[in-house]
mmCIF file of C-alpha atoms in Angstrom:
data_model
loop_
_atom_site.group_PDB
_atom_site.id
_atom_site.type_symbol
_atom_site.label_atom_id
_atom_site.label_comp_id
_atom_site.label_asym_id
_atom_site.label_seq_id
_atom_site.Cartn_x
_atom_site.Cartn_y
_atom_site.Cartn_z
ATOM 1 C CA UNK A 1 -13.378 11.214 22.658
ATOM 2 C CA UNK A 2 -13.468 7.400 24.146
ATOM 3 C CA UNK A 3 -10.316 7.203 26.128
ATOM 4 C CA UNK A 4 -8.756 4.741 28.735
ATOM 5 C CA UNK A 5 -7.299 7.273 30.968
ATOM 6 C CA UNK A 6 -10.262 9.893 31.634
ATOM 7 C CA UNK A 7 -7.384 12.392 33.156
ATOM 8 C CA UNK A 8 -5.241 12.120 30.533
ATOM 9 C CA UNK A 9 -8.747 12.531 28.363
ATOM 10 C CA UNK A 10 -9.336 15.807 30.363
ATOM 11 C CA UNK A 11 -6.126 17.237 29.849
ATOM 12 C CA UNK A 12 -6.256 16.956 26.301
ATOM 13 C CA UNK A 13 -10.002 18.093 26.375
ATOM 14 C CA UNK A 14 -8.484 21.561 28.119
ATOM 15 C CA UNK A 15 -5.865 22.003 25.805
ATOM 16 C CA UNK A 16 -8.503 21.815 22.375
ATOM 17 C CA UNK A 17 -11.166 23.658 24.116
ATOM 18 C CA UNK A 18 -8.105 26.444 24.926
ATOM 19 C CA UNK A 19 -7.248 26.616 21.403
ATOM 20 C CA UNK A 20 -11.258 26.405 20.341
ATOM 21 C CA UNK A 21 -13.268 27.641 22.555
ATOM 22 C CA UNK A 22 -16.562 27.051 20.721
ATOM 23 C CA UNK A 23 -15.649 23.191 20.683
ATOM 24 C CA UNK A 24 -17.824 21.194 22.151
ATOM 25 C CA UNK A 25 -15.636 17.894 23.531
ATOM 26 C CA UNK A 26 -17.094 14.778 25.579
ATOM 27 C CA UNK A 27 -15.307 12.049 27.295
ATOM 28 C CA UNK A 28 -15.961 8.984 27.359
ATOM 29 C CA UNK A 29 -14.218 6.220 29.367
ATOM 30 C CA UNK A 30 -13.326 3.008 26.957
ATOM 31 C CA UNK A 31 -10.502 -0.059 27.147
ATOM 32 C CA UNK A 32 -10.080 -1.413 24.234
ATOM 33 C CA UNK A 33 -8.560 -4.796 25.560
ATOM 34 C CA UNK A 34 -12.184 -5.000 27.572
ATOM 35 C CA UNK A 35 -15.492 -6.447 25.529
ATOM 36 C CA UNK A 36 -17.189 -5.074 28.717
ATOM 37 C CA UNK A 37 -15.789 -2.075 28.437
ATOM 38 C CA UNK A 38 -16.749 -1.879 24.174
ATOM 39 C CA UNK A 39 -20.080 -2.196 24.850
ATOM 40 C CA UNK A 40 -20.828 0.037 27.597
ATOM 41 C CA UNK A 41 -18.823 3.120 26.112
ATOM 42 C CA UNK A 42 -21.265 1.986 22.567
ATOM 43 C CA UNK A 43 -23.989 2.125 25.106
ATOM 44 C CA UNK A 44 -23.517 4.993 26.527
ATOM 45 C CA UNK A 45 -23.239 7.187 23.395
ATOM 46 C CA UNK A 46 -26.006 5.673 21.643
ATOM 47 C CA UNK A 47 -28.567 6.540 24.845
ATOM 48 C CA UNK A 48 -26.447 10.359 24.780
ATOM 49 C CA UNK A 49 -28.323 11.091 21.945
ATOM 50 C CA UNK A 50 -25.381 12.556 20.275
ATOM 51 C CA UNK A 51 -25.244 11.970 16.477
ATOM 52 C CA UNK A 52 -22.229 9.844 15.237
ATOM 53 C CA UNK A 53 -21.365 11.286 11.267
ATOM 54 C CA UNK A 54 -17.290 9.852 11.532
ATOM 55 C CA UNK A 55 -15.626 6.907 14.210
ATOM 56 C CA UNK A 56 -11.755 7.176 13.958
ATOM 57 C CA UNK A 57 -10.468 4.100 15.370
ATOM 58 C CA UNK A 58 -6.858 5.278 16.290
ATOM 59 C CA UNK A 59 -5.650 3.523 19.517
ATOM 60 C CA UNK A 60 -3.522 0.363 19.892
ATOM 61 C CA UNK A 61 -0.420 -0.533 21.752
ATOM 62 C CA UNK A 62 2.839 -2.640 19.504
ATOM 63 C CA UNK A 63 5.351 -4.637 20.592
ATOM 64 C CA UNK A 64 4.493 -5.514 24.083
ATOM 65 C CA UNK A 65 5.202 -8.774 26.205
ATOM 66 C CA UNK A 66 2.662 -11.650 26.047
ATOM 67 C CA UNK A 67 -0.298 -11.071 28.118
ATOM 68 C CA UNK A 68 -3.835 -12.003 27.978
ATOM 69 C CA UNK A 69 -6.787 -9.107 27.659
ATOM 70 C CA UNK A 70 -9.821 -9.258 30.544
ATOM 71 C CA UNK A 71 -11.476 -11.794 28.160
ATOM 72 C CA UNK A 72 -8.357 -14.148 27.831
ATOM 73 C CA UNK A 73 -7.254 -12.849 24.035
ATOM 74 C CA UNK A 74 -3.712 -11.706 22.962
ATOM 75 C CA UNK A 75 -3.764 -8.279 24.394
ATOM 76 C CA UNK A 76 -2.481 -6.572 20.742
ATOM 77 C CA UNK A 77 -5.243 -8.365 19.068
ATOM 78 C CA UNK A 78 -7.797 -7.656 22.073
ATOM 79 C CA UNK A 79 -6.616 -3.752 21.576
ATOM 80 C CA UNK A 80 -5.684 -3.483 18.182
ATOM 81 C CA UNK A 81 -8.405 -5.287 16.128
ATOM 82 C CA UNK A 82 -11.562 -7.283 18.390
ATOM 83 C CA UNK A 83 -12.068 -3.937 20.365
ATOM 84 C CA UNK A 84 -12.397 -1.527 17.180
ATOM 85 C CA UNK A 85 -13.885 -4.272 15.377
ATOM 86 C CA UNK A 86 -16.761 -4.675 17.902
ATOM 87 C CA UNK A 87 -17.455 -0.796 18.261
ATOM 88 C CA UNK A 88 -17.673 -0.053 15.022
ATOM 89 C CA UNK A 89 -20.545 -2.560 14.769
ATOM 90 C CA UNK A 90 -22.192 -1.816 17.689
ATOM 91 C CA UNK A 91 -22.341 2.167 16.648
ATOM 92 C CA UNK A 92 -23.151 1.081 12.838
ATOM 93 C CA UNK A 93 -26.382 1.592 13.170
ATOM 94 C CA UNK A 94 -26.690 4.840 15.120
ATOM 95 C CA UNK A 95 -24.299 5.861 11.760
ATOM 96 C CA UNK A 96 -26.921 4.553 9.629
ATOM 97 C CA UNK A 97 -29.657 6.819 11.091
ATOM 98 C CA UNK A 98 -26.994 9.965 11.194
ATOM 99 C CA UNK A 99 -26.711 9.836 7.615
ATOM 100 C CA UNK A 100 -30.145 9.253 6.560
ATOM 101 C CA UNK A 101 -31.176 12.079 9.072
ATOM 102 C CA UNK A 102 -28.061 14.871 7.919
ATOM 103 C CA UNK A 103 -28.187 13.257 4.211
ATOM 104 C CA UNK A 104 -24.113 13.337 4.708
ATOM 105 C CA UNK A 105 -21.844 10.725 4.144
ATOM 106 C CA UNK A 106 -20.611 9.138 6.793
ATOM 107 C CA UNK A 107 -16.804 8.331 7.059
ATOM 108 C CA UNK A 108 -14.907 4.822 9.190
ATOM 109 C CA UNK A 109 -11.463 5.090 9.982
ATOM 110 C CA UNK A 110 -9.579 2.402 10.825
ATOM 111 C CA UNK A 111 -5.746 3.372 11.908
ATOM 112 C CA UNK A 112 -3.626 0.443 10.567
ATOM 113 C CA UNK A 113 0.423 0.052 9.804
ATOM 114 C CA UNK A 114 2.673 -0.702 6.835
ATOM 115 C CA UNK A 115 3.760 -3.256 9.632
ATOM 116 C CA UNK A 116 1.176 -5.744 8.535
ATOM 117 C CA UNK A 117 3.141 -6.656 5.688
ATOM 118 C CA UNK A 118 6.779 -6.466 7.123
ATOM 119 C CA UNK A 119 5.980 -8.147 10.688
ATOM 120 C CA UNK A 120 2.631 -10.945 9.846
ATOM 121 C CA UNK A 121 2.878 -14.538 10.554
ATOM 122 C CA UNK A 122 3.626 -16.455 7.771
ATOM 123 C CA UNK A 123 0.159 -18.067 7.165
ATOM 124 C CA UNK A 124 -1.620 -14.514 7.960
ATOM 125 C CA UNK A 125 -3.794 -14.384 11.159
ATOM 126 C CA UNK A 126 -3.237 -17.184 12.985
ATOM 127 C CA UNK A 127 -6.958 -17.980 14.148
ATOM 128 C CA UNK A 128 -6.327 -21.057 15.893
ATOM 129 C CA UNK A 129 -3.302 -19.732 18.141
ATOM 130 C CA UNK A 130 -4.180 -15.864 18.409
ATOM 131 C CA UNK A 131 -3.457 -16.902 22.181
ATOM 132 C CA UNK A 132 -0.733 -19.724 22.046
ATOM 133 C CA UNK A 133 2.480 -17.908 24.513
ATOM 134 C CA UNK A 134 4.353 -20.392 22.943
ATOM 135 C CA UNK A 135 4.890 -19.580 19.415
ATOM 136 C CA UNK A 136 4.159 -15.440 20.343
ATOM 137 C CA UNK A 137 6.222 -13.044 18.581
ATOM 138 C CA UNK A 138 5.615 -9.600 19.511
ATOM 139 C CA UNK A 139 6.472 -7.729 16.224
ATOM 140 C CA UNK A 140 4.457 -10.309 14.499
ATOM 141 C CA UNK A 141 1.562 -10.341 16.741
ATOM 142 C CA UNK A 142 1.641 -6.804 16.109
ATOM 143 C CA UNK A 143 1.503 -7.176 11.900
ATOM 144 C CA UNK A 144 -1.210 -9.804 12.825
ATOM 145 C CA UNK A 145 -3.195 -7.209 14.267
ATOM 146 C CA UNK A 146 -2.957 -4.752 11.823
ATOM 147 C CA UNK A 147 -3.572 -7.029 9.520
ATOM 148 C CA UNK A 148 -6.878 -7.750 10.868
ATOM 149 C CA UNK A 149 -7.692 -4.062 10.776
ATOM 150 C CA UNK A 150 -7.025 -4.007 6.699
ATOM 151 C CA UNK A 151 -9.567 -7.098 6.172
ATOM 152 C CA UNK A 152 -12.224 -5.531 8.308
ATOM 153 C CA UNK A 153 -12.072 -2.639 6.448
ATOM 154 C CA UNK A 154 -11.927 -4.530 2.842
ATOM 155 C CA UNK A 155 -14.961 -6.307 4.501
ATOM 156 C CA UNK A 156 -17.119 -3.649 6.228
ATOM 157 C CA UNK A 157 -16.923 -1.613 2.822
ATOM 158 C CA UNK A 158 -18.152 -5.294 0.866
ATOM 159 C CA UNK A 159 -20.984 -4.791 2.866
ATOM 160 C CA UNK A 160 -21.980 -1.368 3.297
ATOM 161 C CA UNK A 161 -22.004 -0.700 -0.579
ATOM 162 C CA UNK A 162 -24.164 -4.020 -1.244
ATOM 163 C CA UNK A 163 -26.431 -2.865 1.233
ATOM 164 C CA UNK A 164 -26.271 0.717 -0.028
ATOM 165 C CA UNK A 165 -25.564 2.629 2.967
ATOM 166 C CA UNK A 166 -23.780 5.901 2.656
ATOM 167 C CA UNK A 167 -20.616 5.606 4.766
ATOM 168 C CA UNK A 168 -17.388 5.544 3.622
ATOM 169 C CA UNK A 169 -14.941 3.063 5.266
ATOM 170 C CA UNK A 170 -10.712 3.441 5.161
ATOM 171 C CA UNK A 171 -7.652 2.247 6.150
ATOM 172 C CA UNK A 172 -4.241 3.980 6.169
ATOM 173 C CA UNK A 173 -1.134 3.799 7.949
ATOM 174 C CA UNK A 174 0.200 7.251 9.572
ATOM 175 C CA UNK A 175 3.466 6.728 9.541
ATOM 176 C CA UNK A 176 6.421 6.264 11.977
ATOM 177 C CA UNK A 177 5.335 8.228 14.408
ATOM 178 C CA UNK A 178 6.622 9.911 17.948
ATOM 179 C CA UNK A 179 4.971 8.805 20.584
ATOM 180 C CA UNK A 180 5.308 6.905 23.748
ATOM 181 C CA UNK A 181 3.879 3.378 21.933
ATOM 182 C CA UNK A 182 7.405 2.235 21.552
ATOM 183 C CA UNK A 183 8.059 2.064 25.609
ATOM 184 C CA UNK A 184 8.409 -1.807 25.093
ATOM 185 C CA UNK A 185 11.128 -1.607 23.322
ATOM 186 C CA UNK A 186 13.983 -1.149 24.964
ATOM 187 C CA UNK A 187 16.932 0.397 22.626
ATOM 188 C CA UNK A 188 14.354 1.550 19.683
ATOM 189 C CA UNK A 189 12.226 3.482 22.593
ATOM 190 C CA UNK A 190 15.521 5.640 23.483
ATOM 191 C CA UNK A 191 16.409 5.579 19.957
ATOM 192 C CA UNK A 192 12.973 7.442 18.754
ATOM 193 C CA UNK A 193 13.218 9.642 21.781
ATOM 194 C CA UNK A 194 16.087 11.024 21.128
ATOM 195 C CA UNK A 195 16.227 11.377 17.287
ATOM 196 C CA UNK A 196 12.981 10.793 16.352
ATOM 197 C CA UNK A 197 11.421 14.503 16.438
ATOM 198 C CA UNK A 198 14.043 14.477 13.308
ATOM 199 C CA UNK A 199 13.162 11.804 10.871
ATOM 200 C CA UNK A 200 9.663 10.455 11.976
ATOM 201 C CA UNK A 201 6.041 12.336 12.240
ATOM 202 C CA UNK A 202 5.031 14.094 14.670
ATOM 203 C CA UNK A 203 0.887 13.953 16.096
ATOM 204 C CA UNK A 204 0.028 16.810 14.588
ATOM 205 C CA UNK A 205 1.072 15.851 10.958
ATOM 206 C CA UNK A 206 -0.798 12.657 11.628
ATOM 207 C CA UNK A 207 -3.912 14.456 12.534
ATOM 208 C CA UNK A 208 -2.978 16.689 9.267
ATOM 209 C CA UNK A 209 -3.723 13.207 7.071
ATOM 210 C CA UNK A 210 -6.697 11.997 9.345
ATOM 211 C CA UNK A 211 -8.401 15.204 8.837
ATOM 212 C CA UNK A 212 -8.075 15.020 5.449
ATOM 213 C CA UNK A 213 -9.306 11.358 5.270
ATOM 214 C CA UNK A 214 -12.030 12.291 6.396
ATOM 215 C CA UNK A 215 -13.273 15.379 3.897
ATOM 216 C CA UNK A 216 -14.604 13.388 0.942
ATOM 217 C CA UNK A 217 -13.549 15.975 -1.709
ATOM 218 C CA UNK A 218 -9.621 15.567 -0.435
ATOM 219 C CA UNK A 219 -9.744 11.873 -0.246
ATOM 220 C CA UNK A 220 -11.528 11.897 -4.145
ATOM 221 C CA UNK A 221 -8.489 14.212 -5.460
ATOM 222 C CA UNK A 222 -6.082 12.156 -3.212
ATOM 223 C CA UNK A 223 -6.925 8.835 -4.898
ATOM 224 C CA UNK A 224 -6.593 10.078 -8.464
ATOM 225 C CA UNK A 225 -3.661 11.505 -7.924
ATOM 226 C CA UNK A 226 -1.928 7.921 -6.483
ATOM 227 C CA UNK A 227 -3.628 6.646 -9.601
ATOM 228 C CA UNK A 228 -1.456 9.057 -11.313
ATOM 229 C CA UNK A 229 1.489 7.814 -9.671
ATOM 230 C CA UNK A 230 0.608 4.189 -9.709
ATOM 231 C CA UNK A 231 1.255 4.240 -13.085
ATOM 232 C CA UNK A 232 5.040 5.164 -12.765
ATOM 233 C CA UNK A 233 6.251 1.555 -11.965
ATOM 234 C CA UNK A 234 9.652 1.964 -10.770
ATOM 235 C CA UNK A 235 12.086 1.140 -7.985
ATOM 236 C CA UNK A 236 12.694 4.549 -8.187
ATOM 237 C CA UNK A 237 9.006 4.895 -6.757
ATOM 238 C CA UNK A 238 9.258 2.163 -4.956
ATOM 239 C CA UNK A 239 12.115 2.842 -3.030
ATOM 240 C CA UNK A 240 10.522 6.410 -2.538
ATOM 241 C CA UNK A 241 7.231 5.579 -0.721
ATOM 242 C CA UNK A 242 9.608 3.257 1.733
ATOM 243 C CA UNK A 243 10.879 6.232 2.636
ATOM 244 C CA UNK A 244 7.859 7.871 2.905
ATOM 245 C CA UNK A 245 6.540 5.158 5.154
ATOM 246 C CA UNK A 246 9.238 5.800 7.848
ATOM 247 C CA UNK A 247 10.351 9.235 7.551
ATOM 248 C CA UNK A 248 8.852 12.362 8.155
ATOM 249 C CA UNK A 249 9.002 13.627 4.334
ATOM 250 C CA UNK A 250 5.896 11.596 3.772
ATOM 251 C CA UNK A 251 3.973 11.090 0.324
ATOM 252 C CA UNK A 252 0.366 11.409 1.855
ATOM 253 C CA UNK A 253 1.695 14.697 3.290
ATOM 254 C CA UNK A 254 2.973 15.779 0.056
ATOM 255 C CA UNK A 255 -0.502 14.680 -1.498
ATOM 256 C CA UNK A 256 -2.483 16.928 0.751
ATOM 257 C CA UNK A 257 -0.980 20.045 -0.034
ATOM 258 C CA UNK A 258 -0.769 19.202 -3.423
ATOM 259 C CA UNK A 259 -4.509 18.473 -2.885
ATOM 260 C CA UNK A 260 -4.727 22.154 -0.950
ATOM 261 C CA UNK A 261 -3.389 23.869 -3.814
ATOM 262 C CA UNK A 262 -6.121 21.987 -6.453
ATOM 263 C CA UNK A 263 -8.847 23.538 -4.035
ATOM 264 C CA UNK A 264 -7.531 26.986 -3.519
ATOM 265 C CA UNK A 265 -6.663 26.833 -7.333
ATOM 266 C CA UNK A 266 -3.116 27.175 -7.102
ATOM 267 C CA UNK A 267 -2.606 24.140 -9.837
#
């Protein structure tokens, strides 16, 4: 696990090795918000010699004050996109030689957010003022960000398949989830505190979907069966995955047991 807090890291290192003792976890320290940082945590796990099958790219912060990263960048875009965006290529090619050494697949995850295309700027990424304090907007910067982490997946998989490697890359958004990401702001923060364990996901439900995501035989059945439901065109529908987007009755949760039961022959 690359983390920014190595005790935090620990703890949760203790608490998975508690429940698995066989599990074998390493820490690594990595800020995001830090091109230094990127490339010595790449670094370091490529000399490790450890073997690299799956990168989920999961962290980001939302909704915070303007402030510039180490390297003078918007500090959502510096977390959110540039430092998961210059990871995964500096670990591509130890991927590369995993899968042609294991002969598995390998498998990119790149944590985005419905909020891409509820929060963007207007005219998309704003290239030419990803910086400008002037005209920030901190929901927007936000949807900017994720955003950015939807093209670089559309992208990275352009590429991979013309060159023919075998790794898989995805996006997805997890959902409205409980966690302490909204500290910025202010009355939504005590808001999800307080009610949110009702209506929104909790981490473990999230790590449900990633783990999911990440077996190719779930993510095969998943996709025909949105094709199935892509085919219902209805605000009915439509109005029902909005409320799987925020609430904790979610539709990729649904899918996955549905997807449980196809395996375990149930359906």
């Amino acid at each position: 696990m690359a983390v920014r807090n190595i005790a935090a890291g620990n703890g949760v290192k203790e608490a998975i090795v508690k429940e698995v003792p066989a599990a074998k976890v390493d820490i690594m320290e990595l800020d995001l918000s830090s091109l230094a940082s990127v490339r010595k945590c790449a670094a370091d796990l490529i000399s490790s010699g450890h073997s690299l099958n799956m990168l989920i790219n999961n962290a980001g912060v939302v909704g915070i004050p303007f402030m510039l990263s180490k390297d003078n960048i918007e500090l959502q875009f510096a977390t959110n996109h540039l430092g998961h965006f210059l990871l995964t290529n500096l670990l591509l090619n130890k991927m590369e030689e995993t899968t042609r050494k294991t002969k598995r697949e390998g498998r990119i995850v790149n944590v985005s957010s419905v909020g891409y295309c509820i929060f963007t700027y207007r005219e998309g990424i704003r290239f030419d003022r990803i910086s400008d304090p002037k005209s920030y907007s901190s929901f927007w910067a936000y949807g900017q960000s994720k955003l950015a982490n939807i093209l670089h997946t559309y992208e990275l998989t352009r590429r991979l398949k013309e060159e023919g490697v075998e790794i898989t890359a995805n996006s997805l958004h997890p959902g409205v989830i409980t966690t302490n990401m909204f500290r910025h702001l202010g009355i939504f923060d005590g808001f999800v505190s307080k009610f949110g364990k009702f209506i929104f996901k909790n981490v473990q439900q999230v790590m449900f979907h990633l783990e999911h995501l990440l077996d190719l035989q779930y993510l095969h059945i998943l996709t025909h069966i949105y094709r199935i439901f892509d085919t219902f065109q209805s605000k009915f529908l439509d109005l029902f995955f909005l409320f799987h987007l925020l609430c904790i009755g979610s539709i990729n949760h649904l899918l996955c047991c549905i997807a449980s039961s196809i395996e375990g022959g149930k359906w």
